[in-house]
mmCIF file of C-alpha atoms in Angstrom:
data_model
loop_
_atom_site.group_PDB
_atom_site.id
_atom_site.type_symbol
_atom_site.label_atom_id
_atom_site.label_comp_id
_atom_site.label_asym_id
_atom_site.label_seq_id
_atom_site.Cartn_x
_atom_site.Cartn_y
_atom_site.Cartn_z
ATOM 1 C CA MET B 1 117.815 -24.116 135.709
ATOM 2 C CA ALA B 2 118.529 -23.038 132.258
ATOM 3 C CA GLU B 3 118.698 -26.756 131.101
ATOM 4 C CA THR B 4 115.356 -27.499 132.844
ATOM 5 C CA VAL B 5 113.661 -24.527 131.321
ATOM 6 C CA THR B 6 115.005 -25.581 127.787
ATOM 7 C CA THR B 7 113.891 -29.187 128.421
ATOM 8 C CA THR B 8 110.328 -28.075 129.331
ATOM 9 C CA PHE B 9 110.417 -25.623 126.287
ATOM 10 C CA HIS B 10 111.258 -28.387 123.873
ATOM 11 C CA SER B 11 108.374 -30.495 125.270
ATOM 12 C CA ALA B 12 106.026 -27.651 124.829
ATOM 13 C CA VAL B 13 107.070 -27.083 121.118
ATOM 14 C CA ASP B 14 106.451 -30.628 120.252
ATOM 15 C CA GLU B 15 103.228 -30.930 122.192
ATOM 16 C CA GLY B 16 102.108 -27.687 120.551
ATOM 17 C CA ARG B 17 102.897 -29.069 117.196
ATOM 18 C CA ARG B 18 100.896 -32.394 118.015
ATOM 19 C CA ARG B 19 97.779 -30.303 118.960
ATOM 20 C CA LEU B 20 97.972 -28.200 115.977
ATOM 21 C CA ARG B 21 98.063 -31.134 113.501
ATOM 22 C CA ARG B 22 94.664 -32.364 114.605
ATOM 23 C CA THR B 23 91.754 -31.999 112.158
ATOM 24 C CA PRO B 24 88.947 -29.684 112.962
ATOM 25 C CA ARG B 25 86.840 -32.528 114.094
ATOM 26 C CA GLU B 26 89.499 -33.861 116.460
ATOM 27 C CA VAL B 27 89.886 -30.324 117.869
ATOM 28 C CA LEU B 28 86.243 -29.881 118.433
ATOM 29 C CA ALA B 29 85.835 -33.306 119.934
ATOM 30 C CA THR B 30 88.671 -32.990 122.283
ATOM 31 C CA GLY B 31 87.014 -29.717 123.460
ATOM 32 C CA VAL B 32 83.713 -31.326 123.988
ATOM 33 C CA VAL B 33 85.332 -33.993 126.170
ATOM 34 C CA GLY B 34 87.045 -31.376 127.933
ATOM 35 C CA GLY B 35 83.868 -29.700 128.803
ATOM 36 C CA LEU B 36 82.108 -32.924 130.003
ATOM 37 C CA ASP B 37 85.243 -33.723 132.251
ATOM 38 C CA LEU B 38 85.347 -30.183 133.795
ATOM 39 C CA GLY B 39 81.612 -30.457 134.219
ATOM 40 C CA ILE B 40 82.170 -33.249 136.607
ATOM 41 C CA GLY B 41 84.277 -31.117 138.747
ATOM 42 C CA VAL B 42 81.527 -28.308 138.818
ATOM 43 C CA ILE B 43 79.164 -31.018 139.968
ATOM 44 C CA ALA B 44 81.444 -32.153 142.689
ATOM 45 C CA LEU B 45 81.787 -28.465 143.608
ATOM 46 C CA LEU B 46 77.939 -27.997 143.943
ATOM 47 C CA VAL B 47 77.555 -31.408 145.971
ATOM 48 C CA VAL B 48 80.359 -30.483 148.573
ATOM 49 C CA HIS B 49 78.980 -27.030 148.890
ATOM 50 C CA HIS B 50 75.306 -28.162 149.147
ATOM 51 C CA ALA B 51 76.517 -30.603 152.026
ATOM 52 C CA THR B 52 78.992 -28.358 153.999
ATOM 53 C CA GLY B 53 78.199 -24.736 153.076
ATOM 54 C CA SER B 54 81.990 -24.312 152.764
ATOM 55 C CA LYS B 55 83.374 -22.720 149.500
ATOM 56 C CA MET B 56 86.889 -23.799 150.557
ATOM 57 C CA LEU B 57 86.041 -27.544 150.706
ATOM 58 C CA ALA B 58 83.906 -27.152 147.448
ATOM 59 C CA ALA B 59 87.008 -25.704 145.722
ATOM 60 C CA LEU B 60 88.953 -28.778 146.889
ATOM 61 C CA ALA B 61 86.201 -31.150 145.276
ATOM 62 C CA PHE B 62 86.361 -29.015 142.182
ATOM 63 C CA GLY B 63 89.986 -30.563 141.547
ATOM 64 C CA ILE B 64 88.270 -33.614 140.437
ATOM 65 C CA GLY B 65 87.469 -31.929 137.215
ATOM 66 C CA PHE B 66 91.107 -31.008 136.691
ATOM 67 C CA ILE B 67 92.145 -34.569 137.511
ATOM 68 C CA ALA B 68 89.892 -35.816 134.828
ATOM 69 C CA LEU B 69 91.473 -33.415 132.224
ATOM 70 C CA VAL B 70 94.957 -34.718 133.055
ATOM 71 C CA LEU B 71 94.339 -38.493 133.026
ATOM 72 C CA ALA B 72 91.854 -38.343 130.111
ATOM 73 C CA ASN B 73 93.983 -36.183 128.066
ATOM 74 C CA SER B 74 91.267 -33.668 127.153
ATOM 75 C CA GLU B 75 91.877 -30.041 127.186
ATOM 76 C CA LEU B 76 90.556 -26.554 128.208
ATOM 77 C CA PHE B 77 90.729 -23.580 125.733
ATOM 78 C CA THR B 78 93.087 -21.768 128.238
ATOM 79 C CA GLU B 79 95.515 -24.843 128.228
ATOM 80 C CA ASN B 80 96.096 -23.954 124.590
ATOM 81 C CA PHE B 81 98.143 -20.743 125.416
ATOM 82 C CA LEU B 82 101.587 -22.064 126.191
ATOM 83 C CA VAL B 83 102.196 -24.941 123.806
ATOM 84 C CA PRO B 84 100.968 -23.684 120.533
ATOM 85 C CA ILE B 85 102.569 -20.332 121.042
ATOM 86 C CA ALA B 86 105.830 -22.251 121.585
ATOM 87 C CA ALA B 87 105.239 -24.156 118.252
ATOM 88 C CA LEU B 88 104.326 -20.671 116.690
ATOM 89 C CA VAL B 89 107.347 -18.540 117.727
ATOM 90 C CA THR B 90 109.696 -21.341 116.489
ATOM 91 C CA GLY B 91 108.132 -21.611 113.193
ATOM 92 C CA LYS B 92 106.352 -25.072 113.816
ATOM 93 C CA ALA B 93 102.871 -23.452 113.419
ATOM 94 C CA THR B 94 101.066 -20.499 111.761
ATOM 95 C CA GLY B 95 98.741 -17.958 113.324
ATOM 96 C CA GLY B 96 95.665 -19.401 111.549
ATOM 97 C CA GLN B 97 96.468 -22.963 112.997
ATOM 98 C CA VAL B 98 96.692 -21.350 116.541
ATOM 99 C CA ALA B 99 93.402 -19.501 115.953
ATOM 100 C CA ARG B 100 91.546 -22.495 114.551
ATOM 101 C CA LEU B 101 92.903 -24.562 117.648
ATOM 102 C CA TRP B 102 91.711 -21.841 120.180
ATOM 103 C CA VAL B 103 88.105 -21.326 118.666
ATOM 104 C CA GLY B 104 87.557 -25.130 118.094
ATOM 105 C CA THR B 105 88.624 -25.895 121.736
ATOM 106 C CA LEU B 106 86.652 -23.123 123.410
ATOM 107 C CA VAL B 107 83.526 -24.042 121.181
ATOM 108 C CA GLY B 108 83.823 -27.642 122.156
ATOM 109 C CA ASN B 109 84.489 -26.786 125.957
ATOM 110 C CA LEU B 110 81.165 -24.657 125.962
ATOM 111 C CA LEU B 111 79.155 -27.063 124.160
ATOM 112 C CA GLY B 112 80.202 -30.122 126.415
ATOM 113 C CA GLY B 113 79.977 -27.902 129.577
ATOM 114 C CA TRP B 114 76.458 -26.892 128.640
ATOM 115 C CA LEU B 115 75.216 -30.507 128.017
ATOM 116 C CA VAL B 116 76.576 -31.866 131.245
ATOM 117 C CA MET B 117 75.215 -28.824 133.207
ATOM 118 C CA ALA B 118 71.696 -29.300 131.760
ATOM 119 C CA ILE B 119 71.844 -33.108 132.572
ATOM 120 C CA ALA B 120 73.100 -32.594 136.127
ATOM 121 C CA MET B 121 70.715 -29.648 137.060
ATOM 122 C CA SER B 122 67.782 -31.942 135.776
ATOM 123 C CA ALA B 123 69.146 -34.794 137.627
ATOM 124 C CA LEU B 124 69.952 -33.049 140.903
ATOM 125 C CA PRO B 125 67.291 -30.507 141.791
ATOM 126 C CA ASP B 126 68.574 -30.097 145.305
ATOM 127 C CA LEU B 127 71.724 -28.291 143.932
ATOM 128 C CA HIS B 128 69.766 -25.533 142.237
ATOM 129 C CA ALA B 129 70.123 -23.013 144.996
ATOM 130 C CA ASP B 130 73.863 -23.650 145.011
ATOM 131 C CA ALA B 131 74.229 -23.427 141.380
ATOM 132 C CA ARG B 132 72.510 -19.872 141.408
ATOM 133 C CA GLU B 133 74.892 -18.817 144.058
ATOM 134 C CA PHE B 134 77.977 -19.504 142.295
ATOM 135 C CA GLY B 135 76.913 -18.575 138.682
ATOM 136 C CA ILE B 136 75.531 -15.110 139.700
ATOM 137 C CA PHE B 137 78.899 -14.087 140.616
ATOM 138 C CA TYR B 138 80.227 -13.554 137.167
ATOM 139 C CA ALA B 139 76.858 -11.819 136.233
ATOM 140 C CA GLU B 140 77.196 -9.390 139.122
ATOM 141 C CA LEU B 141 80.925 -8.695 138.250
ATOM 142 C CA GLY B 142 79.734 -7.144 134.893
ATOM 143 C CA ILE B 143 81.966 -5.602 132.559
ATOM 144 C CA THR B 144 84.353 -4.119 135.030
ATOM 145 C CA TRP B 145 88.216 -3.713 135.840
ATOM 146 C CA GLU B 146 87.811 -6.173 138.664
ATOM 147 C CA ALA B 147 86.408 -8.826 136.021
ATOM 148 C CA PHE B 148 89.153 -8.128 133.841
ATOM 149 C CA ALA B 149 91.698 -8.333 136.543
ATOM 150 C CA LEU B 150 90.364 -11.481 137.727
ATOM 151 C CA ALA B 151 90.563 -12.921 134.087
ATOM 152 C CA LEU B 152 94.077 -11.773 133.941
ATOM 153 C CA LEU B 153 94.922 -13.872 136.918
ATOM 154 C CA GLY B 154 92.688 -16.871 135.665
ATOM 155 C CA GLY B 155 95.017 -16.944 132.558
ATOM 156 C CA VAL B 156 98.136 -16.638 134.408
ATOM 157 C CA ALA B 157 97.143 -19.543 136.885
ATOM 158 C CA ILE B 158 96.021 -21.887 134.111
ATOM 159 C CA THR B 159 99.213 -21.190 131.777
ATOM 160 C CA LEU B 160 101.338 -21.776 135.063
ATOM 161 C CA MET B 161 99.657 -25.025 135.429
ATOM 162 C CA THR B 162 100.588 -25.872 131.774
ATOM 163 C CA TRP B 163 104.235 -25.052 132.162
ATOM 164 C CA MET B 164 104.310 -27.170 135.557
ATOM 165 C CA GLU B 165 102.685 -29.921 133.836
ATOM 166 C CA ARG B 166 105.021 -29.879 130.771
ATOM 167 C CA GLY B 167 108.124 -29.913 133.186
ATOM 168 C CA ALA B 168 106.754 -32.885 135.087
ATOM 169 C CA ALA B 169 108.062 -36.413 134.209
ATOM 170 C CA THR B 170 105.376 -38.429 135.801
ATOM 171 C CA VAL B 171 101.796 -38.265 136.340
ATOM 172 C CA GLY B 172 102.088 -37.539 140.067
ATOM 173 C CA PRO B 173 103.427 -34.095 139.712
ATOM 174 C CA LYS B 174 101.051 -33.183 137.111
ATOM 175 C CA LEU B 175 97.959 -34.131 139.317
ATOM 176 C CA VAL B 176 99.660 -31.805 142.075
ATOM 177 C CA ALA B 177 99.849 -29.061 139.754
ATOM 178 C CA ALA B 178 96.141 -29.589 138.335
ATOM 179 C CA VAL B 179 94.504 -29.969 141.711
ATOM 180 C CA SER B 180 96.420 -26.834 143.128
ATOM 181 C CA ILE B 181 95.505 -24.462 140.182
ATOM 182 C CA ALA B 182 91.836 -25.820 140.176
ATOM 183 C CA PHE B 183 91.626 -24.846 144.121
ATOM 184 C CA VAL B 184 92.883 -21.412 143.281
ATOM 185 C CA LEU B 185 90.390 -20.885 140.554
ATOM 186 C CA VAL B 186 87.456 -21.508 142.556
ATOM 187 C CA ALA B 187 88.582 -20.386 145.972
ATOM 188 C CA ALA B 188 89.566 -17.014 144.965
ATOM 189 C CA PRO B 189 87.370 -17.078 142.735
ATOM 190 C CA LEU B 190 89.318 -16.043 139.567
ATOM 191 C CA ASN B 191 87.511 -15.395 136.262
ATOM 192 C CA HIS B 192 88.199 -18.366 133.991
ATOM 193 C CA SER B 193 86.230 -18.310 130.790
ATOM 194 C CA VAL B 194 85.127 -21.997 130.747
ATOM 195 C CA VAL B 195 84.911 -22.579 134.500
ATOM 196 C CA GLY B 196 82.843 -19.454 134.823
ATOM 197 C CA SER B 197 80.746 -20.287 131.817
ATOM 198 C CA LEU B 198 79.873 -23.779 133.226
ATOM 199 C CA GLU B 199 78.769 -22.193 136.633
ATOM 200 C CA MET B 200 76.659 -19.764 134.761
ATOM 201 C CA PHE B 201 75.005 -22.411 132.524
ATOM 202 C CA ALA B 202 74.149 -24.404 135.711
ATOM 203 C CA ALA B 203 72.596 -21.035 137.218
ATOM 204 C CA LEU B 204 70.727 -20.289 133.837
ATOM 205 C CA GLN B 205 69.112 -23.752 133.704
ATOM 206 C CA THR B 206 67.757 -23.311 137.455
ATOM 207 C CA GLY B 207 65.971 -19.792 137.173
ATOM 208 C CA ALA B 208 69.107 -17.493 137.431
ATOM 209 C CA PRO B 209 68.298 -13.772 137.656
ATOM 210 C CA PHE B 210 70.363 -12.997 134.604
ATOM 211 C CA GLY B 211 70.202 -14.253 130.895
ATOM 212 C CA TYR B 212 72.328 -15.686 128.105
ATOM 213 C CA ALA B 213 73.293 -11.991 126.995
ATOM 214 C CA ASP B 214 74.792 -11.630 130.496
ATOM 215 C CA TRP B 215 76.858 -14.788 130.006
ATOM 216 C CA LEU B 216 78.048 -13.807 126.561
ATOM 217 C CA GLY B 217 79.296 -10.517 127.919
ATOM 218 C CA ALA B 218 81.073 -12.222 130.793
ATOM 219 C CA LEU B 219 82.584 -14.691 128.475
ATOM 220 C CA GLY B 220 83.965 -12.133 126.055
ATOM 221 C CA LEU B 221 85.524 -10.159 128.985
ATOM 222 C CA ALA B 222 86.977 -13.489 130.506
ATOM 223 C CA VAL B 223 88.440 -14.691 127.113
ATOM 224 C CA ALA B 224 90.104 -11.373 126.598
ATOM 225 C CA GLY B 225 91.541 -11.271 130.220
ATOM 226 C CA ASN B 226 92.870 -15.180 130.010
ATOM 227 C CA VAL B 227 94.459 -14.501 126.650
ATOM 228 C CA VAL B 228 96.379 -11.361 127.995
ATOM 229 C CA GLY B 229 97.148 -13.017 131.284
ATOM 230 C CA GLY B 230 98.248 -16.438 129.940
ATOM 231 C CA VAL B 231 99.957 -15.383 126.770
ATOM 232 C CA GLY B 232 101.209 -11.724 127.669
ATOM 233 C CA LEU B 233 102.024 -12.260 131.417
ATOM 234 C CA VAL B 234 103.360 -16.023 131.474
ATOM 235 C CA THR B 235 104.154 -17.479 127.953
ATOM 236 C CA VAL B 236 106.162 -14.439 126.808
ATOM 237 C CA LEU B 237 108.245 -14.238 130.054
ATOM 238 C CA ARG B 238 108.647 -18.081 130.130
ATOM 239 C CA LEU B 239 110.124 -17.779 126.774
ATOM 240 C CA ALA B 240 112.383 -14.913 127.638
ATOM 241 C CA GLN B 241 113.850 -17.415 130.270
ATOM 242 C CA LEU B 242 115.314 -19.346 127.282
ATOM 243 C CA PRO B 243 118.848 -18.763 126.233
ATOM 244 C CA PRO B 244 118.869 -17.069 122.747
ATOM 245 C CA ASP B 245 120.943 -19.771 121.250
ATOM 246 C CA ARG B 246 118.562 -22.340 122.402
ATOM 247 C CA LEU B 247 115.558 -20.636 120.863
ATOM 248 C CA GLU B 248 117.396 -20.208 117.625
ATOM 249 C CA GLU B 249 118.376 -23.854 117.666
ATOM 250 C CA GLU B 250 114.628 -24.768 118.072
ATOM 251 C CA ARG B 251 113.712 -22.456 115.241
ATOM 252 C CA GLN B 252 116.271 -24.272 112.871
ATOM 253 C CA ARG B 253 114.821 -27.725 113.606
ATOM 254 C CA PRO B 254 112.837 -28.664 110.461
ATOM 255 C CA VAL B 255 109.118 -29.156 111.039
ATOM 256 C CA GLU B 256 109.274 -32.329 109.126
ATOM 257 C CA GLU B 257 111.715 -33.716 111.797
ATOM 258 C CA VAL B 258 109.120 -33.034 114.475
ATOM 259 C CA ASP B 259 106.212 -34.581 112.567
ATOM 260 C CA ASP B 260 108.347 -37.728 111.879
ATOM 261 C CA ARG B 261 109.224 -38.343 115.521
ATOM 262 C CA LEU B 262 105.513 -37.501 116.461
ATOM 263 C CA ASP B 263 104.336 -40.011 113.932
ATOM 264 C CA ALA B 264 106.815 -42.578 115.282
ATOM 265 C CA GLU B 265 105.404 -41.970 118.892
ATOM 266 C CA ASP B 266 101.820 -42.408 117.673
ATOM 267 C CA GLU B 267 102.452 -45.590 115.722
ATOM 268 C CA PRO B 268 102.932 -47.969 118.651
ATOM 269 C CA ALA B 269 99.792 -46.641 120.436
ATOM 270 C CA SER B 270 97.831 -47.396 117.309
ATOM 271 C CA ASP B 271 99.394 -50.802 116.884
ATOM 272 C CA SER B 272 98.507 -51.606 120.489
ATOM 273 C CA ALA B 273 94.846 -50.559 120.252
ATOM 274 C CA GLU B 274 94.398 -52.587 117.081
ATOM 275 C CA SER B 275 95.819 -55.728 118.739
#
């Protein structure tokens, strides 16, 4: 078990370093694509709910968005709790780099999500009532302990998904993790900063009985809860599983060594693309 945890941790550190080396433009673009991908899942959620009236079936359909995130290599803001923190605690990143990644990805997710929801609600007017039904949930939660507790669980769930994906060697298990966590997020429902925002965006664009100020308050609470749950309740405990000598060994590994290996891994892909 210790060896499996260590292998997953090394993978997380390298992936964290890879993400943190991106330019602000790349971070924002990846976030926008992630918001667009997740929007497809929200559309599937609304379509199935409209056709069946079942929130459980709709929650299963929502997994399409998470499948897109995995296969298209895009990201959600909350997926950047585990891997960048792993890079940070081992000296492969700075706090400023992590903050830039978080802000850029979140802004990108929200921009891409708002855009795809605006298009979807214009193209699919039959879904308006369903959109309002899902979106109003977060507005009615308000700034309450219940909303924060659901956000804690949302952060725990998505960070657990990231850990499972880092420990998976093939695409199949990654997709199982993504679809499973996607179902839990919507079926419960938990309070996820980006998922909830997209559902509220859809409602706002179809005559919701709340405004963007309500969305902003819900977003702030969800972000805080997601960070505490994802970083404080999952990432810290996962790092505590590591044998101290393995953690110190990773800290002693030069950043340049990691960067050289990442560059070597990226070169074949670039060469193939050019040819």
